[in-house]
Amino acid sequence: MKLPEKFISCDWGTTNFRLRLIETKSLKILSEHTTDMGIKKRFQEFKEQSSISQDQFFAEYLKDQIKNLDGTISNDYVIVASGMLSSSIGMHELNYANMPLAFNGEDLISKYIPFDDMPDLLLVSGAKTDADVMRGEEVQAIGLSKALSKHKKGILLLPGTHCKHITFEANVFKDFTTYMTGELFDTISKHTILSASLTSAAWDVSFQDIFLEGVKKGLADQQMQSLFSIRANTLINQVSGEQNFYFLSGLMIGGELASLQHKDGTIFLAASGIYSTLYKLALESFLPTERIVCFEEQVLEQALLTGQQQILHTYAE
């Protein structure tokens, strides 16, 4: 395959859909289009009909949405799609690539799908270990690999609903672990007895002490015995719902990060917004600052595109 002058980045997640027209060499975003038609919703719609196949059903949506990008879309371009589109509820299921993975992405499984009426599709797999799987985060990691390669070894943290800790050494991603931190926080705060004691609030430095108190208990593996104290503190000590909210956040994040207390190497934090603030505070509470590297917002925004660009280069070679 010849390296195209431009490519279309397809970021089709479980709940959202995004296309971006990208200048291959510079990674300049020329046009962007988003919808709320996530993979899960599209798959549900596929199951409600029987006239066309699963791959055709997803291809039809891709074709229609590409028309919303500004400018002329040449069929010489390539659509690069990573993440859930290669899952069992996506367009075409690909097996997970086995860890370890080289920084250039050459170990990922890919499938080139030609089309007559729109740019061809380069579909990229996820990755797995003997006990864990991911789809999408591995491409972000590849996009950050240039910065990671300056260090012999370390751990890349990708916070989110299902947080990933990806270990690397000598330009190879060796292993990873998934933590359901975000999903557990959401479930506890909305669907348990503790929900009445929690109030969502914008971050303020006044919450720092109670957040770090939660982190400390999480690091000490005291989550289970500390959860109901949130309810008790409301009833007995008049602790506010906002304070409890950040105590719980600290408790969950501390529990996630506990294993890092016993590991060496540099910790790379790939997070933006409130995730960046909270995870940085938590890490600095038990690690020396020289062992923590926080990626800048601009680098994170381009990580997926950089990873897809690298995969495109690797595939075209």
PDB file of C-alpha atoms in Angstrom:
ATOM      1  CA  MET A   1       0.000   0.000   0.000  1.00  0.00           C
ATOM      2  CA  LYS A   2       1.273   3.445  -0.935  1.00  0.00           C
ATOM      3  CA  LEU A   3       1.397   5.986   1.905  1.00  0.00           C
ATOM      4  CA  PRO A   4      -1.492   8.413   1.259  1.00  0.00           C
ATOM      5  CA  GLU A   5      -1.124  12.189   1.343  1.00  0.00           C
ATOM      6  CA  LYS A   6      -4.077  12.307   3.752  1.00  0.00           C
ATOM      7  CA  PHE A   7      -5.890   9.773   5.887  1.00  0.00           C
ATOM      8  CA  ILE A   8      -9.187   9.659   7.754  1.00  0.00           C
ATOM      9  CA  SER A   9      -8.857   8.899  11.434  1.00  0.00           C
ATOM     10  CA  CYS A  10     -11.798   6.860  12.681  1.00  0.00           C
ATOM     11  CA  ASP A  11     -12.237   6.887  16.451  1.00  0.00           C
ATOM     12  CA  TRP A  12     -15.371   4.785  16.943  1.00  0.00           C
ATOM     13  CA  GLY A  13     -15.842   4.094  20.623  1.00  0.00           C
ATOM     14  CA  THR A  14     -18.557   2.346  22.592  1.00  0.00           C
ATOM     15  CA  THR A  15     -20.674   5.510  22.963  1.00  0.00           C
ATOM     16  CA  ASN A  16     -19.319   8.047  20.446  1.00  0.00           C
ATOM     17  CA  PHE A  17     -18.141   8.318  16.839  1.00  0.00           C
ATOM     18  CA  ARG A  18     -15.504  10.690  15.456  1.00  0.00           C
ATOM     19  CA  LEU A  19     -13.953  11.156  12.020  1.00  0.00           C
ATOM     20  CA  ARG A  20     -11.040  13.493  11.293  1.00  0.00           C
ATOM     21  CA  LEU A  21      -9.412  14.242   7.961  1.00  0.00           C
ATOM     22  CA  ILE A  22      -5.662  14.328   8.612  1.00  0.00           C
ATOM     23  CA  GLU A  23      -2.668  15.519   6.621  1.00  0.00           C
ATOM     24  CA  THR A  24      -0.433  12.459   6.921  1.00  0.00           C
ATOM     25  CA  LYS A  25       2.956  14.161   7.192  1.00  0.00           C
ATOM     26  CA  SER A  26       2.080  17.034   9.535  1.00  0.00           C
ATOM     27  CA  LEU A  27      -0.914  15.479  11.363  1.00  0.00           C
ATOM     28  CA  LYS A  28      -2.808  18.713  10.760  1.00  0.00           C
ATOM     29  CA  ILE A  29      -6.544  18.249  11.316  1.00  0.00           C
ATOM     30  CA  LEU A  30      -8.292  19.501   8.170  1.00  0.00           C
ATOM     31  CA  SER A  31     -11.858  18.609   9.111  1.00  0.00           C
ATOM     32  CA  GLU A  32     -13.720  16.878  11.923  1.00  0.00           C
ATOM     33  CA  HIS A  33     -17.145  15.310  12.399  1.00  0.00           C
ATOM     34  CA  THR A  34     -18.641  13.669  15.503  1.00  0.00           C
ATOM     35  CA  THR A  35     -21.900  11.932  16.430  1.00  0.00           C
ATOM     36  CA  ASP A  36     -23.314   9.980  19.367  1.00  0.00           C
ATOM     37  CA  MET A  37     -23.628   6.820  17.258  1.00  0.00           C
ATOM     38  CA  GLY A  38     -21.310   4.626  19.293  1.00  0.00           C
ATOM     39  CA  ILE A  39     -20.454   1.045  18.416  1.00  0.00           C
ATOM     40  CA  LYS A  40     -22.925  -0.309  20.969  1.00  0.00           C
ATOM     41  CA  LYS A  41     -25.841   1.715  19.565  1.00  0.00           C
ATOM     42  CA  ARG A  42     -24.968   0.867  15.947  1.00  0.00           C
ATOM     43  CA  PHE A  43     -24.730  -2.835  16.781  1.00  0.00           C
ATOM     44  CA  GLN A  44     -28.160  -2.717  18.452  1.00  0.00           C
ATOM     45  CA  GLU A  45     -29.582  -1.162  15.280  1.00  0.00           C
ATOM     46  CA  PHE A  46     -27.905  -3.884  13.206  1.00  0.00           C
ATOM     47  CA  LYS A  47     -29.572  -6.589  15.318  1.00  0.00           C
ATOM     48  CA  GLU A  48     -32.976  -4.991  14.711  1.00  0.00           C
ATOM     49  CA  GLN A  49     -32.697  -5.512  10.936  1.00  0.00           C
ATOM     50  CA  SER A  50     -31.917  -8.482   8.708  1.00  0.00           C
ATOM     51  CA  SER A  51     -31.464  -7.017   5.243  1.00  0.00           C
ATOM     52  CA  ILE A  52     -27.681  -6.477   5.171  1.00  0.00           C
ATOM     53  CA  SER A  53     -24.638  -8.049   6.811  1.00  0.00           C
ATOM     54  CA  GLN A  54     -22.842  -6.664   9.853  1.00  0.00           C
ATOM     55  CA  ASP A  55     -19.804  -5.416   7.919  1.00  0.00           C
ATOM     56  CA  GLN A  56     -22.028  -3.740   5.317  1.00  0.00           C
ATOM     57  CA  PHE A  57     -24.176  -2.144   8.018  1.00  0.00           C
ATOM     58  CA  PHE A  58     -21.154  -0.462   9.601  1.00  0.00           C
ATOM     59  CA  ALA A  59     -19.629   0.419   6.210  1.00  0.00           C
ATOM     60  CA  GLU A  60     -22.843   2.202   5.200  1.00  0.00           C
ATOM     61  CA  TYR A  61     -22.648   4.432   8.252  1.00  0.00           C
ATOM     62  CA  LEU A  62     -18.982   5.179   7.614  1.00  0.00           C
ATOM     63  CA  LYS A  63     -19.742   6.105   4.017  1.00  0.00           C
ATOM     64  CA  ASP A  64     -22.584   8.450   5.016  1.00  0.00           C
ATOM     65  CA  GLN A  65     -20.565  10.192   7.729  1.00  0.00           C
ATOM     66  CA  ILE A  66     -17.522  10.750   5.520  1.00  0.00           C
ATOM     67  CA  LYS A  67     -19.740  13.026   3.425  1.00  0.00           C
ATOM     68  CA  ASN A  68     -19.874  15.401   6.404  1.00  0.00           C
ATOM     69  CA  LEU A  69     -16.128  16.081   6.282  1.00  0.00           C
ATOM     70  CA  ASP A  70     -15.176  19.346   4.593  1.00  0.00           C
ATOM     71  CA  GLY A  71     -13.307  19.256   1.304  1.00  0.00           C
ATOM     72  CA  THR A  72     -12.979  16.688  -1.441  1.00  0.00           C
ATOM     73  CA  ILE A  73     -12.512  13.159  -0.138  1.00  0.00           C
ATOM     74  CA  SER A  74     -10.395  11.166  -2.548  1.00  0.00           C
ATOM     75  CA  ASN A  75     -10.633   7.400  -2.719  1.00  0.00           C
ATOM     76  CA  ASP A  76      -6.817   7.462  -2.637  1.00  0.00           C
ATOM     77  CA  TYR A  77      -7.020   8.330   1.061  1.00  0.00           C
ATOM     78  CA  VAL A  78      -7.157   5.583   3.690  1.00  0.00           C
ATOM     79  CA  ILE A  79      -9.449   5.260   6.723  1.00  0.00           C
ATOM     80  CA  VAL A  80      -7.426   4.142   9.758  1.00  0.00           C
ATOM     81  CA  ALA A  81      -9.691   2.655  12.424  1.00  0.00           C
ATOM     82  CA  SER A  82      -8.553   1.342  15.792  1.00  0.00           C
ATOM     83  CA  GLY A  83     -10.496   0.338  18.862  1.00  0.00           C
ATOM     84  CA  MET A  84     -14.010  -1.107  18.991  1.00  0.00           C
ATOM     85  CA  LEU A  85     -14.626  -1.279  15.227  1.00  0.00           C
ATOM     86  CA  SER A  86     -12.529  -4.481  15.215  1.00  0.00           C
ATOM     87  CA  SER A  87     -14.528  -6.025  18.092  1.00  0.00           C
ATOM     88  CA  SER A  88     -17.289  -8.625  17.927  1.00  0.00           C
ATOM     89  CA  ILE A  89     -19.912  -5.844  18.040  1.00  0.00           C
ATOM     90  CA  GLY A  90     -18.091  -3.776  15.397  1.00  0.00           C
ATOM     91  CA  MET A  91     -17.637  -4.038  11.675  1.00  0.00           C
ATOM     92  CA  HIS A  92     -15.228  -6.953  11.463  1.00  0.00           C
ATOM     93  CA  GLU A  93     -13.780  -8.828  14.433  1.00  0.00           C
ATOM     94  CA  LEU A  94     -10.012  -9.169  14.578  1.00  0.00           C
ATOM     95  CA  ASN A  95      -8.140 -11.320  17.061  1.00  0.00           C
ATOM     96  CA  TYR A  96      -6.212  -9.519  19.770  1.00  0.00           C
ATOM     97  CA  ALA A  97      -2.487  -9.221  19.166  1.00  0.00           C
ATOM     98  CA  ASN A  98      -0.386 -10.891  21.848  1.00  0.00           C
ATOM     99  CA  MET A  99       1.803  -8.849  24.135  1.00  0.00           C
ATOM    100  CA  PRO A 100       4.606  -7.824  23.977  1.00  0.00           C
ATOM    101  CA  LEU A 101       4.213  -5.126  21.304  1.00  0.00           C
ATOM    102  CA  ALA A 102       6.948  -3.149  19.571  1.00  0.00           C
ATOM    103  CA  PHE A 103       6.711   0.637  19.846  1.00  0.00           C
ATOM    104  CA  ASN A 104       6.141   0.937  16.078  1.00  0.00           C
ATOM    105  CA  GLY A 105       2.977  -1.183  16.179  1.00  0.00           C
ATOM    106  CA  GLU A 106       4.256  -3.833  13.782  1.00  0.00           C
ATOM    107  CA  ASP A 107       2.951  -6.621  16.041  1.00  0.00           C
ATOM    108  CA  LEU A 108      -0.662  -5.492  15.886  1.00  0.00           C
ATOM    109  CA  ILE A 109      -3.026  -7.474  13.686  1.00  0.00           C
ATOM    110  CA  SER A 110      -4.482  -5.436  10.822  1.00  0.00           C
ATOM    111  CA  LYS A 111      -6.841  -6.038   7.943  1.00  0.00           C
ATOM    112  CA  TYR A 112      -6.976  -3.971   4.756  1.00  0.00           C
ATOM    113  CA  ILE A 113     -10.554  -3.744   3.465  1.00  0.00           C
ATOM    114  CA  PRO A 114     -10.948  -2.218  -0.033  1.00  0.00           C
ATOM    115  CA  PHE A 115     -14.052  -0.260  -1.062  1.00  0.00           C
ATOM    116  CA  ASP A 116     -15.192   0.995  -4.448  1.00  0.00           C
ATOM    117  CA  ASP A 117     -17.224   3.971  -3.277  1.00  0.00           C
ATOM    118  CA  MET A 118     -15.154   5.366  -0.395  1.00  0.00           C
ATOM    119  CA  PRO A 119     -11.537   5.300   0.830  1.00  0.00           C
ATOM    120  CA  ASP A 120     -10.219   1.858   1.746  1.00  0.00           C
ATOM    121  CA  LEU A 121     -10.164   0.858   5.412  1.00  0.00           C
ATOM    122  CA  LEU A 122      -7.154  -0.187   7.485  1.00  0.00           C
ATOM    123  CA  LEU A 123      -8.647  -1.934  10.512  1.00  0.00           C
ATOM    124  CA  VAL A 124      -6.379  -2.423  13.526  1.00  0.00           C
ATOM    125  CA  SER A 125      -6.719  -4.966  16.335  1.00  0.00           C
ATOM    126  CA  GLY A 126      -6.439  -4.587  20.075  1.00  0.00           C
ATOM    127  CA  ALA A 127      -3.932  -6.371  22.319  1.00  0.00           C
ATOM    128  CA  LYS A 128      -4.084  -9.029  25.016  1.00  0.00           C
ATOM    129  CA  THR A 129      -2.164 -10.794  27.731  1.00  0.00           C
ATOM    130  CA  ASP A 130      -3.105 -14.144  29.271  1.00  0.00           C
ATOM    131  CA  ALA A 131      -5.469 -12.318  31.621  1.00  0.00           C
ATOM    132  CA  ASP A 132      -6.388  -8.935  30.106  1.00  0.00           C
ATOM    133  CA  VAL A 133      -7.533  -7.227  26.891  1.00  0.00           C
ATOM    134  CA  MET A 134      -7.686  -3.726  25.427  1.00  0.00           C
ATOM    135  CA  ARG A 135      -8.862  -2.123  22.182  1.00  0.00           C
ATOM    136  CA  GLY A 136      -7.778   1.442  21.417  1.00  0.00           C
ATOM    137  CA  GLU A 137      -5.423   2.260  24.272  1.00  0.00           C
ATOM    138  CA  GLU A 138      -2.562   0.408  22.580  1.00  0.00           C
ATOM    139  CA  VAL A 139      -2.695   2.892  19.677  1.00  0.00           C
ATOM    140  CA  GLN A 140      -2.547   5.822  22.117  1.00  0.00           C
ATOM    141  CA  ALA A 141       0.479   4.166  23.717  1.00  0.00           C
ATOM    142  CA  ILE A 142       2.175   3.809  20.324  1.00  0.00           C
ATOM    143  CA  GLY A 143       1.444   7.504  19.740  1.00  0.00           C
ATOM    144  CA  LEU A 144       3.311   8.359  22.943  1.00  0.00           C
ATOM    145  CA  SER A 145       6.191   5.952  22.323  1.00  0.00           C
ATOM    146  CA  LYS A 146       8.644   8.573  21.047  1.00  0.00           C
ATOM    147  CA  ALA A 147       8.691  10.225  24.470  1.00  0.00           C
ATOM    148  CA  LEU A 148       8.709   6.862  26.247  1.00  0.00           C
ATOM    149  CA  SER A 149      11.709   5.670  24.227  1.00  0.00           C
ATOM    150  CA  LYS A 150      13.928   8.214  25.999  1.00  0.00           C
ATOM    151  CA  HIS A 151      13.636   6.041  29.109  1.00  0.00           C
ATOM    152  CA  LYS A 152      14.873   2.475  29.489  1.00  0.00           C
ATOM    153  CA  LYS A 153      11.742   1.301  31.251  1.00  0.00           C
ATOM    154  CA  GLY A 154       8.624   2.579  32.949  1.00  0.00           C
ATOM    155  CA  ILE A 155       4.852   2.395  33.271  1.00  0.00           C
ATOM    156  CA  LEU A 156       2.352   4.375  31.194  1.00  0.00           C
ATOM    157  CA  LEU A 157      -0.888   5.272  33.001  1.00  0.00           C
ATOM    158  CA  LEU A 158      -4.003   5.892  30.911  1.00  0.00           C
ATOM    159  CA  PRO A 159      -6.764   6.923  33.374  1.00  0.00           C
ATOM    160  CA  GLY A 160     -10.403   6.633  32.421  1.00  0.00           C
ATOM    161  CA  THR A 161     -13.435   4.425  32.931  1.00  0.00           C
ATOM    162  CA  HIS A 162     -11.190   1.374  32.603  1.00  0.00           C
ATOM    163  CA  CYS A 163      -7.700   2.603  33.469  1.00  0.00           C
ATOM    164  CA  LYS A 164      -4.698   0.938  31.836  1.00  0.00           C
ATOM    165  CA  HIS A 165      -1.216   0.562  33.322  1.00  0.00           C
ATOM    166  CA  ILE A 166       1.108  -0.437  30.470  1.00  0.00           C
ATOM    167  CA  THR A 167       4.657  -1.471  31.333  1.00  0.00           C
ATOM    168  CA  PHE A 168       7.461  -1.016  28.820  1.00  0.00           C
ATOM    169  CA  GLU A 169      11.165  -1.725  28.533  1.00  0.00           C
ATOM    170  CA  ALA A 170      13.693  -1.274  25.719  1.00  0.00           C
ATOM    171  CA  ASN A 171      11.127   0.130  23.244  1.00  0.00           C
ATOM    172  CA  VAL A 172       8.676  -2.717  23.775  1.00  0.00           C
ATOM    173  CA  PHE A 173       5.310  -2.696  25.582  1.00  0.00           C
ATOM    174  CA  LYS A 174       5.659  -5.747  27.801  1.00  0.00           C
ATOM    175  CA  ASP A 175       2.451  -6.078  29.800  1.00  0.00           C
ATOM    176  CA  PHE A 176      -0.623  -4.192  31.011  1.00  0.00           C
ATOM    177  CA  THR A 177      -3.292  -4.281  33.713  1.00  0.00           C
ATOM    178  CA  THR A 178      -6.812  -2.851  33.625  1.00  0.00           C
ATOM    179  CA  TYR A 179      -8.362  -1.154  36.648  1.00  0.00           C
ATOM    180  CA  MET A 180     -12.115  -0.469  36.677  1.00  0.00           C
ATOM    181  CA  THR A 181     -11.554   2.683  38.734  1.00  0.00           C
ATOM    182  CA  GLY A 182     -13.860   5.014  36.822  1.00  0.00           C
ATOM    183  CA  GLU A 183     -16.697   2.531  36.446  1.00  0.00           C
ATOM    184  CA  LEU A 184     -16.552   1.485  40.095  1.00  0.00           C
ATOM    185  CA  PHE A 185     -16.574   5.120  41.221  1.00  0.00           C
ATOM    186  CA  ASP A 186     -19.624   5.795  39.050  1.00  0.00           C
ATOM    187  CA  THR A 187     -21.439   2.689  40.297  1.00  0.00           C
ATOM    188  CA  ILE A 188     -20.727   3.364  43.988  1.00  0.00           C
ATOM    189  CA  SER A 189     -21.654   7.030  43.749  1.00  0.00           C
ATOM    190  CA  LYS A 190     -24.956   6.410  41.929  1.00  0.00           C
ATOM    191  CA  HIS A 191     -26.221   2.943  42.806  1.00  0.00           C
ATOM    192  CA  THR A 192     -25.335   2.205  46.439  1.00  0.00           C
ATOM    193  CA  ILE A 193     -26.415   3.488  49.845  1.00  0.00           C
ATOM    194  CA  LEU A 194     -23.469   5.884  49.673  1.00  0.00           C
ATOM    195  CA  SER A 195     -25.119   7.876  46.874  1.00  0.00           C
ATOM    196  CA  ALA A 196     -27.080   9.928  49.440  1.00  0.00           C
ATOM    197  CA  SER A 197     -23.789  10.979  51.051  1.00  0.00           C
ATOM    198  CA  LEU A 198     -22.044  12.084  47.858  1.00  0.00           C
ATOM    199  CA  THR A 199     -22.391  15.343  45.950  1.00  0.00           C
ATOM    200  CA  SER A 200     -20.527  15.961  42.715  1.00  0.00           C
ATOM    201  CA  ALA A 201     -18.562  19.220  42.781  1.00  0.00           C
ATOM    202  CA  ALA A 202     -15.987  21.037  40.674  1.00  0.00           C
ATOM    203  CA  TRP A 203     -12.453  20.592  42.003  1.00  0.00           C
ATOM    204  CA  ASP A 204     -11.150  23.126  44.481  1.00  0.00           C
ATOM    205  CA  VAL A 205      -7.901  23.051  46.455  1.00  0.00           C
ATOM    206  CA  SER A 206      -9.973  22.977  49.641  1.00  0.00           C
ATOM    207  CA  PHE A 207     -10.735  19.326  48.831  1.00  0.00           C
ATOM    208  CA  GLN A 208      -7.056  18.372  48.613  1.00  0.00           C
ATOM    209  CA  ASP A 209      -6.605  17.153  52.191  1.00  0.00           C
ATOM    210  CA  ILE A 210      -9.647  14.875  52.214  1.00  0.00           C
ATOM    211  CA  PHE A 211      -8.776  13.571  48.742  1.00  0.00           C
ATOM    212  CA  LEU A 212      -5.264  12.663  49.939  1.00  0.00           C
ATOM    213  CA  GLU A 213      -6.757  11.058  53.040  1.00  0.00           C
ATOM    214  CA  GLY A 214      -8.676   8.776  50.703  1.00  0.00           C
ATOM    215  CA  VAL A 215      -5.545   8.128  48.645  1.00  0.00           C
ATOM    216  CA  LYS A 216      -3.632   7.129  51.768  1.00  0.00           C
ATOM    217  CA  LYS A 217      -6.269   4.572  52.747  1.00  0.00           C
ATOM    218  CA  GLY A 218      -6.419   3.244  49.193  1.00  0.00           C
ATOM    219  CA  LEU A 219      -2.642   2.834  49.078  1.00  0.00           C
ATOM    220  CA  ALA A 220      -2.867   0.879  52.343  1.00  0.00           C
ATOM    221  CA  ASP A 221      -5.494  -1.474  50.814  1.00  0.00           C
ATOM    222  CA  GLN A 222      -8.202  -0.212  53.153  1.00  0.00           C
ATOM    223  CA  GLN A 223     -10.919   0.418  50.560  1.00  0.00           C
ATOM    224  CA  MET A 224     -13.412  -2.162  51.828  1.00  0.00           C
ATOM    225  CA  GLN A 225     -13.373  -1.008  55.441  1.00  0.00           C
ATOM    226  CA  SER A 226     -13.310   2.673  54.431  1.00  0.00           C
ATOM    227  CA  LEU A 227     -16.313   2.773  52.107  1.00  0.00           C
ATOM    228  CA  PHE A 228     -19.049   2.743  54.753  1.00  0.00           C
ATOM    229  CA  SER A 229     -17.169   5.403  56.736  1.00  0.00           C
ATOM    230  CA  ILE A 230     -18.425   7.812  54.054  1.00  0.00           C
ATOM    231  CA  ARG A 231     -21.991   7.179  55.229  1.00  0.00           C
ATOM    232  CA  ALA A 232     -20.968   7.312  58.895  1.00  0.00           C
ATOM    233  CA  ASN A 233     -19.095  10.588  58.452  1.00  0.00           C
ATOM    234  CA  THR A 234     -22.211  12.162  57.005  1.00  0.00           C
ATOM    235  CA  LEU A 235     -24.402  11.056  59.901  1.00  0.00           C
ATOM    236  CA  ILE A 236     -21.955  11.542  62.779  1.00  0.00           C
ATOM    237  CA  ASN A 237     -19.404  14.149  61.748  1.00  0.00           C
ATOM    238  CA  GLN A 238     -21.441  16.244  59.286  1.00  0.00           C
ATOM    239  CA  VAL A 239     -18.874  15.794  56.531  1.00  0.00           C
ATOM    240  CA  SER A 240     -20.277  17.389  53.354  1.00  0.00           C
ATOM    241  CA  GLY A 241     -21.313  15.464  50.272  1.00  0.00           C
ATOM    242  CA  GLU A 242     -18.689  17.332  48.249  1.00  0.00           C
ATOM    243  CA  GLN A 243     -15.918  16.292  50.651  1.00  0.00           C
ATOM    244  CA  ASN A 244     -17.131  12.695  50.577  1.00  0.00           C
ATOM    245  CA  PHE A 245     -17.103  12.797  46.782  1.00  0.00           C
ATOM    246  CA  TYR A 246     -13.380  13.561  46.728  1.00  0.00           C
ATOM    247  CA  PHE A 247     -12.611  11.176  49.590  1.00  0.00           C
ATOM    248  CA  LEU A 248     -14.161   8.369  47.521  1.00  0.00           C
ATOM    249  CA  SER A 249     -12.225   9.519  44.465  1.00  0.00           C
ATOM    250  CA  GLY A 250      -8.996   9.389  46.454  1.00  0.00           C
ATOM    251  CA  LEU A 251      -9.890   5.982  47.872  1.00  0.00           C
ATOM    252  CA  MET A 252     -10.457   4.525  44.384  1.00  0.00           C
ATOM    253  CA  ILE A 253      -7.389   6.125  42.813  1.00  0.00           C
ATOM    254  CA  GLY A 254      -5.190   5.163  45.772  1.00  0.00           C
ATOM    255  CA  GLY A 255      -6.318   1.551  45.460  1.00  0.00           C
ATOM    256  CA  GLU A 256      -5.500   1.576  41.760  1.00  0.00           C
ATOM    257  CA  LEU A 257      -2.027   3.029  42.295  1.00  0.00           C
ATOM    258  CA  ALA A 258      -1.104   0.863  45.306  1.00  0.00           C
ATOM    259  CA  SER A 259       0.972  -1.613  43.300  1.00  0.00           C
ATOM    260  CA  LEU A 260       3.213   1.207  42.033  1.00  0.00           C
ATOM    261  CA  GLN A 261       4.625   1.555  45.552  1.00  0.00           C
ATOM    262  CA  HIS A 262       6.635  -1.608  44.930  1.00  0.00           C
ATOM    263  CA  LYS A 263       7.765  -0.953  41.352  1.00  0.00           C
ATOM    264  CA  ASP A 264      10.681   0.999  39.960  1.00  0.00           C
ATOM    265  CA  GLY A 265      11.085   3.000  36.771  1.00  0.00           C
ATOM    266  CA  THR A 266       9.480   6.227  35.579  1.00  0.00           C
ATOM    267  CA  ILE A 267       5.709   6.657  35.794  1.00  0.00           C
ATOM    268  CA  PHE A 268       4.178   8.424  32.793  1.00  0.00           C
ATOM    269  CA  LEU A 269       0.780  10.018  33.352  1.00  0.00           C
ATOM    270  CA  ALA A 270      -1.289  10.416  30.192  1.00  0.00           C
ATOM    271  CA  ALA A 271      -4.318  12.272  31.528  1.00  0.00           C
ATOM    272  CA  SER A 272      -6.091  15.570  30.955  1.00  0.00           C
ATOM    273  CA  GLY A 273      -8.492  17.755  32.924  1.00  0.00           C
ATOM    274  CA  ILE A 274      -9.519  16.589  36.389  1.00  0.00           C
ATOM    275  CA  TYR A 275      -7.879  13.193  35.853  1.00  0.00           C
ATOM    276  CA  SER A 276      -4.520  14.927  35.438  1.00  0.00           C
ATOM    277  CA  THR A 277      -4.992  16.969  38.611  1.00  0.00           C
ATOM    278  CA  LEU A 278      -6.095  14.087  40.827  1.00  0.00           C
ATOM    279  CA  TYR A 279      -3.709  11.404  39.579  1.00  0.00           C
ATOM    280  CA  LYS A 280      -0.749  13.789  39.781  1.00  0.00           C
ATOM    281  CA  LEU A 281      -1.631  14.653  43.383  1.00  0.00           C
ATOM    282  CA  ALA A 282      -2.010  10.988  44.257  1.00  0.00           C
ATOM    283  CA  LEU A 283       1.292   9.974  42.630  1.00  0.00           C
ATOM    284  CA  GLU A 284       3.199  12.813  44.283  1.00  0.00           C
ATOM    285  CA  SER A 285       1.923  11.698  47.682  1.00  0.00           C
ATOM    286  CA  PHE A 286       4.122   8.576  47.615  1.00  0.00           C
ATOM    287  CA  LEU A 287       6.625   8.947  44.751  1.00  0.00           C
ATOM    288  CA  PRO A 288       9.485  11.431  44.258  1.00  0.00           C
ATOM    289  CA  THR A 289       8.615  14.004  41.590  1.00  0.00           C
ATOM    290  CA  GLU A 290      11.621  13.012  39.458  1.00  0.00           C
ATOM    291  CA  ARG A 291       9.968   9.630  38.852  1.00  0.00           C
ATOM    292  CA  ILE A 292       6.767  11.183  37.480  1.00  0.00           C
ATOM    293  CA  VAL A 293       6.348  12.526  33.936  1.00  0.00           C
ATOM    294  CA  CYS A 294       3.052  14.218  33.021  1.00  0.00           C
ATOM    295  CA  PHE A 295       2.309  14.549  29.324  1.00  0.00           C
ATOM    296  CA  GLU A 296       1.187  17.957  28.111  1.00  0.00           C
ATOM    297  CA  GLU A 297      -2.385  18.385  26.885  1.00  0.00           C
ATOM    298  CA  GLN A 298      -1.311  18.988  23.279  1.00  0.00           C
ATOM    299  CA  VAL A 299       0.673  15.728  23.179  1.00  0.00           C
ATOM    300  CA  LEU A 300      -2.283  13.783  24.539  1.00  0.00           C
ATOM    301  CA  GLU A 301      -4.679  15.311  22.031  1.00  0.00           C
ATOM    302  CA  GLN A 302      -2.490  14.036  19.200  1.00  0.00           C
ATOM    303  CA  ALA A 303      -1.593  10.639  20.717  1.00  0.00           C
ATOM    304  CA  LEU A 304      -4.249   8.665  18.838  1.00  0.00           C
ATOM    305  CA  LEU A 305      -3.428  10.408  15.547  1.00  0.00           C
ATOM    306  CA  THR A 306       0.303   9.876  16.045  1.00  0.00           C
ATOM    307  CA  GLY A 307      -0.317   6.201  16.777  1.00  0.00           C
ATOM    308  CA  GLN A 308      -2.503   5.776  13.700  1.00  0.00           C
ATOM    309  CA  GLN A 309       0.092   7.604  11.602  1.00  0.00           C
ATOM    310  CA  GLN A 310       2.799   5.227  12.866  1.00  0.00           C
ATOM    311  CA  ILE A 311       0.646   2.182  12.074  1.00  0.00           C
ATOM    312  CA  LEU A 312      -0.047   3.586   8.604  1.00  0.00           C
ATOM    313  CA  HIS A 313       3.707   4.001   8.011  1.00  0.00           C
ATOM    314  CA  THR A 314       4.431   0.502   9.321  1.00  0.00           C
ATOM    315  CA  TYR A 315       1.705  -1.043   7.142  1.00  0.00           C
ATOM    316  CA  ALA A 316       2.861   0.840   4.039  1.00  0.00           C
ATOM    317  CA  GLU A 317       6.485  -0.291   4.361  1.00  0.00           C
TER     318      GLU A 317
END
